[in-house]
Structure formats: structure tokens, C-alpha cells
Short mmCIF file of C-alpha atoms in Angstrom, two decimals:
data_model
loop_
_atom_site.label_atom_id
_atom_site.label_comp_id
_atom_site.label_asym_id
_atom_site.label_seq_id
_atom_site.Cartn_x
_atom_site.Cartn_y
_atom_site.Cartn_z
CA UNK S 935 -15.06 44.98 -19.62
CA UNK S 936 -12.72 44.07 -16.48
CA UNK S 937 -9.60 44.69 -17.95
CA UNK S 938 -7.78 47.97 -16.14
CA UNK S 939 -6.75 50.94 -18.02
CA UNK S 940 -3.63 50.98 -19.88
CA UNK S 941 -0.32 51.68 -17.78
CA UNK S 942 2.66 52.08 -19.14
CA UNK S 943 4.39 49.30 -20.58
CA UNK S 944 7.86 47.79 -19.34
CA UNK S 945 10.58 49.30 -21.75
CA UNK S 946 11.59 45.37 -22.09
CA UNK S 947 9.37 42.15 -22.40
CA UNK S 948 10.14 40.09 -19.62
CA UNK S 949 10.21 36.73 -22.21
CA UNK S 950 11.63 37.23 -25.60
CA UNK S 951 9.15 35.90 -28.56
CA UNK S 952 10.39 35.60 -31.97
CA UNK S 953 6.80 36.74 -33.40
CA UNK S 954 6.44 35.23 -37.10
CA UNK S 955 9.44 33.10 -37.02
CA UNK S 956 8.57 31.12 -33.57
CA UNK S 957 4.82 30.56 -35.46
CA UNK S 958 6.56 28.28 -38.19
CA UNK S 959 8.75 26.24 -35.58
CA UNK S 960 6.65 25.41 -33.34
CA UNK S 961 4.29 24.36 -35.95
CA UNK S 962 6.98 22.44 -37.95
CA UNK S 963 7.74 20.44 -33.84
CA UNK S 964 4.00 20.01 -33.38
CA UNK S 965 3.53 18.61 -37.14
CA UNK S 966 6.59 15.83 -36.55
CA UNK S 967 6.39 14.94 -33.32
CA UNK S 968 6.13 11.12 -32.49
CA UNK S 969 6.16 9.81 -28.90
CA UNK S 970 7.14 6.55 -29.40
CA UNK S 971 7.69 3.84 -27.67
CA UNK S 972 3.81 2.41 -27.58
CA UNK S 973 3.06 5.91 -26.95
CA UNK S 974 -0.03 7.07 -29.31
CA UNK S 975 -0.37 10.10 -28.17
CA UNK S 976 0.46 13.00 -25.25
CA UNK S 977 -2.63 13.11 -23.08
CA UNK S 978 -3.35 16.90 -21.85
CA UNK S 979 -6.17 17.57 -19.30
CA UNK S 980 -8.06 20.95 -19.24
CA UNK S 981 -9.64 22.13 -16.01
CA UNK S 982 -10.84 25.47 -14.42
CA UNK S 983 -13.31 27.07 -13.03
CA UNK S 984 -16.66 27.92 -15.52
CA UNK S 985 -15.85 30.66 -17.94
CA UNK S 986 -12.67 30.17 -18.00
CA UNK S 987 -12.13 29.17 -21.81
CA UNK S 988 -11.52 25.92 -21.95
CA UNK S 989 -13.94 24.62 -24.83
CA UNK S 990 -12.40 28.22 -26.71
CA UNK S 991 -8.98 26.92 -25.88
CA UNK S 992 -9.69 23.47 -27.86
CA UNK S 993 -11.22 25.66 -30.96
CA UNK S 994 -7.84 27.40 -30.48
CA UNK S 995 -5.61 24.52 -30.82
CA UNK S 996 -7.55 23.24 -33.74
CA UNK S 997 -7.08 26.24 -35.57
CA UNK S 998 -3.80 27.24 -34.96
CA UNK S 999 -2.60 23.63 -36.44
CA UNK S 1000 -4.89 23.58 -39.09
CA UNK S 1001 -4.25 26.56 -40.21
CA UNK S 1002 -8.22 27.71 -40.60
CA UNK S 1003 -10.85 28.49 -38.26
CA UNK S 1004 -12.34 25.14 -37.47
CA UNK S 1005 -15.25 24.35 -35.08
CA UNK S 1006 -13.31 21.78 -32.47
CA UNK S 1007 -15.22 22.12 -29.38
CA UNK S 1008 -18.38 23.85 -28.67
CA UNK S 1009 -18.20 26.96 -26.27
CA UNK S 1010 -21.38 28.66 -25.15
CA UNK S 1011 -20.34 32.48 -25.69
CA UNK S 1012 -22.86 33.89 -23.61
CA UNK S 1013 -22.11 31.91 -20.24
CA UNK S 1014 -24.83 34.02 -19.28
CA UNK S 1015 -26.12 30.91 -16.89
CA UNK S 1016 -22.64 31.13 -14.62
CA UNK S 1017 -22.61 26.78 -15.26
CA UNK S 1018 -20.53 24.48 -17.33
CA UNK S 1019 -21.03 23.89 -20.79
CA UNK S 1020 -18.93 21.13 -20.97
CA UNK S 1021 -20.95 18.24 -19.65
CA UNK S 1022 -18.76 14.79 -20.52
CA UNK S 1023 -15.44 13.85 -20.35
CA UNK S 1024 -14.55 13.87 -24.30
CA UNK S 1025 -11.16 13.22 -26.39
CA UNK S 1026 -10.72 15.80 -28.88
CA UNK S 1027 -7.99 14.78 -31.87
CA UNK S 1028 -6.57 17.22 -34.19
CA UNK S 1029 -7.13 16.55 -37.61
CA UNK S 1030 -4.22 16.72 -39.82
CA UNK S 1031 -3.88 16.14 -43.14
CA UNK S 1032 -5.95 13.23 -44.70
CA UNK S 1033 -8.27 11.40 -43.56
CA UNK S 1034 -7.63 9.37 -39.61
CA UNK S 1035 -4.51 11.27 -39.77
CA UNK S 1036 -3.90 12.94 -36.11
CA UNK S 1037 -2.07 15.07 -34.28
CA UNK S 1038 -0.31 13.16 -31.46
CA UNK S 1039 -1.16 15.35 -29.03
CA UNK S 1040 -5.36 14.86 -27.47
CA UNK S 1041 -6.58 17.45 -25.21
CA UNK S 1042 -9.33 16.29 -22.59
CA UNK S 1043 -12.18 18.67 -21.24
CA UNK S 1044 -13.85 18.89 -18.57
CA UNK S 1045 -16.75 20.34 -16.36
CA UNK S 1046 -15.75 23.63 -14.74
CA UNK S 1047 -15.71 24.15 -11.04
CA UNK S 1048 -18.14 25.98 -9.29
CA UNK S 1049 -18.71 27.15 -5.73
CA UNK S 1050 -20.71 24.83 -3.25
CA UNK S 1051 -21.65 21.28 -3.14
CA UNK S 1052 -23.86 19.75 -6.08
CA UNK S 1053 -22.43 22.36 -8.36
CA UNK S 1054 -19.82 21.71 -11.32
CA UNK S 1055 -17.12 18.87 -11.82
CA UNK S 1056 -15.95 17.11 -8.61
CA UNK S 1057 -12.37 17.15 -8.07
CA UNK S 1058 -12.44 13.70 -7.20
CA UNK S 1059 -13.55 12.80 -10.98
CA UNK S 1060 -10.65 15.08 -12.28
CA UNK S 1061 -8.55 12.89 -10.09
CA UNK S 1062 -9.46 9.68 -11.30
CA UNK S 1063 -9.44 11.47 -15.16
CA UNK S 1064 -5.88 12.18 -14.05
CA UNK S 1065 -4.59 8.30 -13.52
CA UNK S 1066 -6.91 7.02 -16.45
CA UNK S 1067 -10.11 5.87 -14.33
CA UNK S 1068 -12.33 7.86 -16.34
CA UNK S 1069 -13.90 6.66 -19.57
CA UNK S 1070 -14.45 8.69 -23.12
CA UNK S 1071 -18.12 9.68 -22.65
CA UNK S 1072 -18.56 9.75 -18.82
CA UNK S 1073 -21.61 12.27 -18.35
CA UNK S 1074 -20.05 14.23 -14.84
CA UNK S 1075 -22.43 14.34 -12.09
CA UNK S 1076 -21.57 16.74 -9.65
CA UNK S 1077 -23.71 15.59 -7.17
CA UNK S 1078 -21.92 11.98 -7.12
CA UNK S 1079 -18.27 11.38 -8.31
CA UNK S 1080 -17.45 8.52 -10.31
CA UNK S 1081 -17.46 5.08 -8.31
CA UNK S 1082 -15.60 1.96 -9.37
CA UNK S 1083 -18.85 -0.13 -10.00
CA UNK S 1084 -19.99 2.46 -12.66
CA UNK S 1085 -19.63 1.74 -16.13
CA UNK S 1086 -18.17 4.87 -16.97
CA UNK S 1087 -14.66 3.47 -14.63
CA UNK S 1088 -12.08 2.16 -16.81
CA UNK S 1089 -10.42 -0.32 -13.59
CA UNK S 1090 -7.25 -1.08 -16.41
CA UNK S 1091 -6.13 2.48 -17.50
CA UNK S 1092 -2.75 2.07 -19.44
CA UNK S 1093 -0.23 4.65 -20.08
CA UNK S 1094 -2.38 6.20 -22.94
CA UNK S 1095 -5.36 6.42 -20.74
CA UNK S 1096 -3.33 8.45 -17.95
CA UNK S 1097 -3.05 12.26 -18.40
CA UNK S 1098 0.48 13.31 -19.06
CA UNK S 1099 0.02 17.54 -18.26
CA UNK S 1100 -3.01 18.85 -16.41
CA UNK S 1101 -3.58 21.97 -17.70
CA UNK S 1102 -5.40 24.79 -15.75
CA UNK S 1103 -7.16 27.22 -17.94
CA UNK S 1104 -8.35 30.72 -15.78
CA UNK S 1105 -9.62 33.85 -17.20
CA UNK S 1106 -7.58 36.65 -17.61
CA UNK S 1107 -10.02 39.06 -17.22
CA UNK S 1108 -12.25 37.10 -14.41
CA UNK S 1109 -12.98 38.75 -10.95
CA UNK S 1110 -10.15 37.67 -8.62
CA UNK S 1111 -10.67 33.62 -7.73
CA UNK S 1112 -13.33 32.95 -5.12
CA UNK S 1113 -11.71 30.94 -1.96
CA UNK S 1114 -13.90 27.44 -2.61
CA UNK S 1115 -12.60 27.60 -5.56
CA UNK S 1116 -9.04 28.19 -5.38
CA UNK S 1117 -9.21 25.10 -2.60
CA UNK S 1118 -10.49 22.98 -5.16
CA UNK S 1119 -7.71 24.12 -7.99
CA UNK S 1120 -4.91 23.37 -5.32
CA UNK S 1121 -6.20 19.67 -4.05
CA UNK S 1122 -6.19 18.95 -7.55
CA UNK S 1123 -2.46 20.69 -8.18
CA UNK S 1124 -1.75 19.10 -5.25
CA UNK S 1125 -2.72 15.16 -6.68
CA UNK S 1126 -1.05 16.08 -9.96
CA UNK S 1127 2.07 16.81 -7.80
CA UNK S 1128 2.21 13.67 -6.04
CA UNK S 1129 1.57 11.78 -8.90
CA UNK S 1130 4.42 13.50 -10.73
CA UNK S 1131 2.46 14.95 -13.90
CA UNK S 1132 3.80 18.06 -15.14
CA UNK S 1133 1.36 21.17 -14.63
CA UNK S 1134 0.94 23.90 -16.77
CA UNK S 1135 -1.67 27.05 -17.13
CA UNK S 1136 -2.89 29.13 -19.49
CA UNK S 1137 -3.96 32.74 -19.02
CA UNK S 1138 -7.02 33.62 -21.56
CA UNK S 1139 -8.62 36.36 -22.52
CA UNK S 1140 -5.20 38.32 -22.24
CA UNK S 1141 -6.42 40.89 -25.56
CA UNK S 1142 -10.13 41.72 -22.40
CA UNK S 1143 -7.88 41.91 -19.59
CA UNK S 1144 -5.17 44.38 -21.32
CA UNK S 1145 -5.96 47.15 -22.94
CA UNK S 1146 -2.50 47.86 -24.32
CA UNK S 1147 -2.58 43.41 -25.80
CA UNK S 1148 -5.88 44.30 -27.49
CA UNK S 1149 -4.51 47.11 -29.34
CA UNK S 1150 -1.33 45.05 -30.37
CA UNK S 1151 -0.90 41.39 -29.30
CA UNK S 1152 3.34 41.58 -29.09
CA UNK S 1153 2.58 44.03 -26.01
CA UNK S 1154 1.38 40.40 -24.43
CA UNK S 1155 5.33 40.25 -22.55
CA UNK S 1156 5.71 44.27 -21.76
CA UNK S 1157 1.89 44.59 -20.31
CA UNK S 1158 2.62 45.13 -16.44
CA UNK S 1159 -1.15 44.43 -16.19
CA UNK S 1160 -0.42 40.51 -17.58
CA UNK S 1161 2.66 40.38 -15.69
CA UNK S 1162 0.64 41.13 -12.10
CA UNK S 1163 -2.23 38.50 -13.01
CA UNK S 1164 0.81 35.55 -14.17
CA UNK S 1165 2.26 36.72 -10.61
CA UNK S 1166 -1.17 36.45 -9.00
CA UNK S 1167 -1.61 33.14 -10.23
CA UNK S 1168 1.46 32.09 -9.28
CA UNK S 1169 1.10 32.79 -6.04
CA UNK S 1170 -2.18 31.31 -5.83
CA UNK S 1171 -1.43 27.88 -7.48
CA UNK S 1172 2.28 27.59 -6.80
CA UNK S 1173 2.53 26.94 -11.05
CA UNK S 1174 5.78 28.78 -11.81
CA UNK S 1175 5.45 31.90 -13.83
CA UNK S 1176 7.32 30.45 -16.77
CA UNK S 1177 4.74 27.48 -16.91
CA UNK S 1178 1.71 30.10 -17.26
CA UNK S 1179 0.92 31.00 -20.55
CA UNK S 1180 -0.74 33.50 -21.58
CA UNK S 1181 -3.24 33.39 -25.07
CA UNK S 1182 -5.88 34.60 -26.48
CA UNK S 1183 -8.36 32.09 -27.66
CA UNK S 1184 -10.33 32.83 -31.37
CA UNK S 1185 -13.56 33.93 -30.93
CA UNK S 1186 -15.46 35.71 -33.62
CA UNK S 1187 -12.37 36.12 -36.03
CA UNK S 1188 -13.21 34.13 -39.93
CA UNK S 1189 -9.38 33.90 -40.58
CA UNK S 1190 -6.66 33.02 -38.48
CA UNK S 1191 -4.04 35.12 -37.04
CA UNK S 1192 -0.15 34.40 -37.12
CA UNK S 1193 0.22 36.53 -33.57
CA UNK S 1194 -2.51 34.70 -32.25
CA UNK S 1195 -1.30 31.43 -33.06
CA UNK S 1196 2.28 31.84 -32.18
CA UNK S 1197 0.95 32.06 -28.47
CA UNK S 1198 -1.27 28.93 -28.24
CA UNK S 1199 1.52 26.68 -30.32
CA UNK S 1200 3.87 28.13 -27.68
CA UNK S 1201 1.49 26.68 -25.31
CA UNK S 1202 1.36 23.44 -27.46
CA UNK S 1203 4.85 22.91 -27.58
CA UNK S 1204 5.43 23.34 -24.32
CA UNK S 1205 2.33 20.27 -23.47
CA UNK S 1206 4.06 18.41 -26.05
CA UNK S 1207 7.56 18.56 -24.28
CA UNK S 1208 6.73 17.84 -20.84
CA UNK S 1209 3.76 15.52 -21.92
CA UNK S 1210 6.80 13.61 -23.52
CA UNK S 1211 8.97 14.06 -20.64
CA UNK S 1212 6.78 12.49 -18.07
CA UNK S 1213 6.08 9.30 -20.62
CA UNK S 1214 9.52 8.92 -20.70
CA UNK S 1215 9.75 8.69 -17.22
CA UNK S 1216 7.22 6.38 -16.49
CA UNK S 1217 8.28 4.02 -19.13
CA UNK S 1218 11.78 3.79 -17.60
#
């Protein structure tokens, strides 16, 4: 385990969280939302370096708003090979209640980064994922990015197509960020910012990196540990601290947990808004 020894807690959580009653609100928001305006759906992109939980973050979402451990998106546990699991650019939908009844909220995954040439996602193909270019199936191949001849380029992207957050998932309890890769996670803040699409991240792994969150989840806003890493990242990514959010993702639990899903549907909610914020815009 990475995660440092336990230091001594702030006396105060820097962010208040109204644990069990914040669990049924944001639920209740994520249930009735409705875009709108030819809007199906709020479009959220995961990316991040390998290992950083993205697949587990999916499972997450699924199971937080379905209220049972569900089996969303594959995530290879083991990682043991230091390369992506996710291979193709795939649309996961939240079932919710009957049958083709959704959540309108889809969350996109991607191939993690890795160091050197040949080796993970391209950032170019997260770019074109970004603006819509990229179609639901596209098998990445990091040796060649996406071209507009290949089948897998939608040339026609509409406003569902486009991403409305990017989201950047990073490890909590990961060895600090290798340079290569940090480059590649700010050219591809740095599209997302021209383009105007909110940005988000999410901190997993928080209960490995913590000692004092593992013992009790509500320590998640007093751990000083947590509150370096959000700072770290910060500084890294230029994401304000009060768009990083940190989780933990389900991994071997057979019930869900209303502490552990008041932290992803905080995450949700927060997609949701902005997601719906930046449609708004462009629809103006």
C-alpha cells in the first residue's frame, strides 16, 4: 500500500457534506433530471492515465443509481500488465427503471495514457472524442490516431455526439505523475479549455491513499493527506480544487454503501450541472 501513515486530522472538514441526507438529494436530481431542448443526454468523457479507475468509476456510477452492485464496465483488478484495459471508445447508459429507460447522463471511456510513443490512447483521439469525431465502437490504436477517411470518424457530430465535461480520473494512491504524462493530461485540459467544456476530476482510491478514510469514509474532508494530493493536482492540471472530487470506487463490496455513494452522486451531480450548463450555452 502507498497510502502514508495517518496524521492528524484537521479539527474542521474543509467542505461540509451532509452524509445520509445529501445521498437522497442528489439521487432524487440525478433521477429527474431532463436536459431538454433536443438534448438526450449530458455527454461525460473519462480519461487518465492506466490504473487510474476509470472502468471502476463507471461500475461506481451504475451502482450508486441503481441502488445494487451492478457489473457496468469491466475493470481488470490486477493491472498487473501496467496497459489499458479499456480498448474502444464505448457509451455506457444507466439503466433505470424498466426496460430502455435511461439515465440522461452517458459516461464515455477511454484508453489510458501511457509513457512513450506507440503506447496507450493518443491525445489526439481524445480530442476528436471531445468535439464528437469519434464513433461508438472505435477500436484506439495508439500507434495511429483516428484520420478523417476512417470509418470509425463521424465527419457530422451534433450536439449529442460532443462531450459536454471531460472528466480526468487519477489515482489517489498512484506514485506521483510521470512528466510525459502530465504533458499529455494538460494538451488535452488545454483543448477542453479552448473549446469551452467544463473540466472536472475525480480523485480514486481515496479509502488506499488515507489511512484515516479507510477506517471511516466522513474523514474523506478532514484527511490532510487528501487535502495535499487535491492541492497537488491542482497545481498540476490547473482544475480548481473545488472541481476535484474525491471517491472511492466499489470494488469487492456485494452491497452498496450510502457513504460511498454520497461521494460519487456528488460527483454525478456536479457532471450533470455543468454538463447542462455548457448545452445551454451552445444552444444559445
Amino acid at each position: 500500500m502507498r497510502g502514508q501513515a495517518s496524521i492528524p486530522l484537521f479539527d474542521n472538514p474543509w467542505m461540509h457534506v451532509s452524509w445520509g441526507r445529501e445521498h437522497e438529494i442528489h439521487l432524487h436530481h440525478v433521477d429527474n433530471f431532463r436536459p431538454g431542448n433536443g438534448v438526450r443526454h449530458i455527454r461525460v468523457l473519462l480519461y487518465g492515465p492506466v490504473g487510474a479507475g476509470k472502468s471502476s468509476f463507471i461500475t461506481s456510477v451504475s451502482n450508486a443509481l441503481r441502488r445494487r452492485v451492478t457489473c457496468e464496465a469491466l475493470a481488470n483488478a490486477a493491472n498487473s500488465s501496467g496497459q489499458s484495459f479499456s480498448k474502444k471508445y464505448l457509451t455506457h447508459r444507466i439503466r433505470k427503471g424498466g426496460k430502455g429507460n435511461y439515465h440522461c447522463l452517458v459516461l464515455n471511456d477511454t484508453m489510458g495514457l501511457e509513457e512513450g510513443h506507440g503506447r496507450g490512447i493518443h491525445t489526439h483521439d481524445i480530442k476528436l472524442a471531445m468535439m464528437g469525431h469519434v464513433k461508438e465502437g472505435y477500436k484506439f490504436n495508439p500507434l495511429a490516431p483516428l484520420s478523417n477517411w476512417d470509418p470509425g470518424y463521424n465527419s457530422s457530430p451534433s450536439l449529442n455526439d460532443r462531450v459536454h465535461v471531460m472528466v480526468c480520473v487519477h489515482n489517489a494512491n498512484a506514485p506521483e505523475i510521470k512528466s510525459s504524462i502530465l504533458q499529455k493530461l494538460r494538451d488535452i485540459g488545454d483543448t477542453a479549455q479552448k473549446l469551452g467544456v467544463p473540466q472536472l476530476a475525480v480523485l480514486t482510491n481515496i479509502d488506499e491513499a488515507c489511512n484515516d478514510t479507510k477506517i471511516n469514509l466522513r474523514n474523506v474532508y478532514r484527511s490532510k493527506n487528501l487535502k495535499k494530493k487535491i492541492s497537488e493536482l491542482h497545481a498540476s492540471l490547473g482544475i480548481p480544487e473545488s472541481h476535484i472530487l474525491p471517491v472511492k470506487n466499489y470494488s469487492h463490496e456485494i452491497q452498496t454503501c450510502s457513504d460511498v455513494d454520497t461521494l460519487i452522486l456528488r460527483a454525478v451531480r456536479r457532471m450533470i450541472d455543468l454538463g447542462h450548463d455548457f448545452t445551454d450555452r451552445e444552444l444559445r
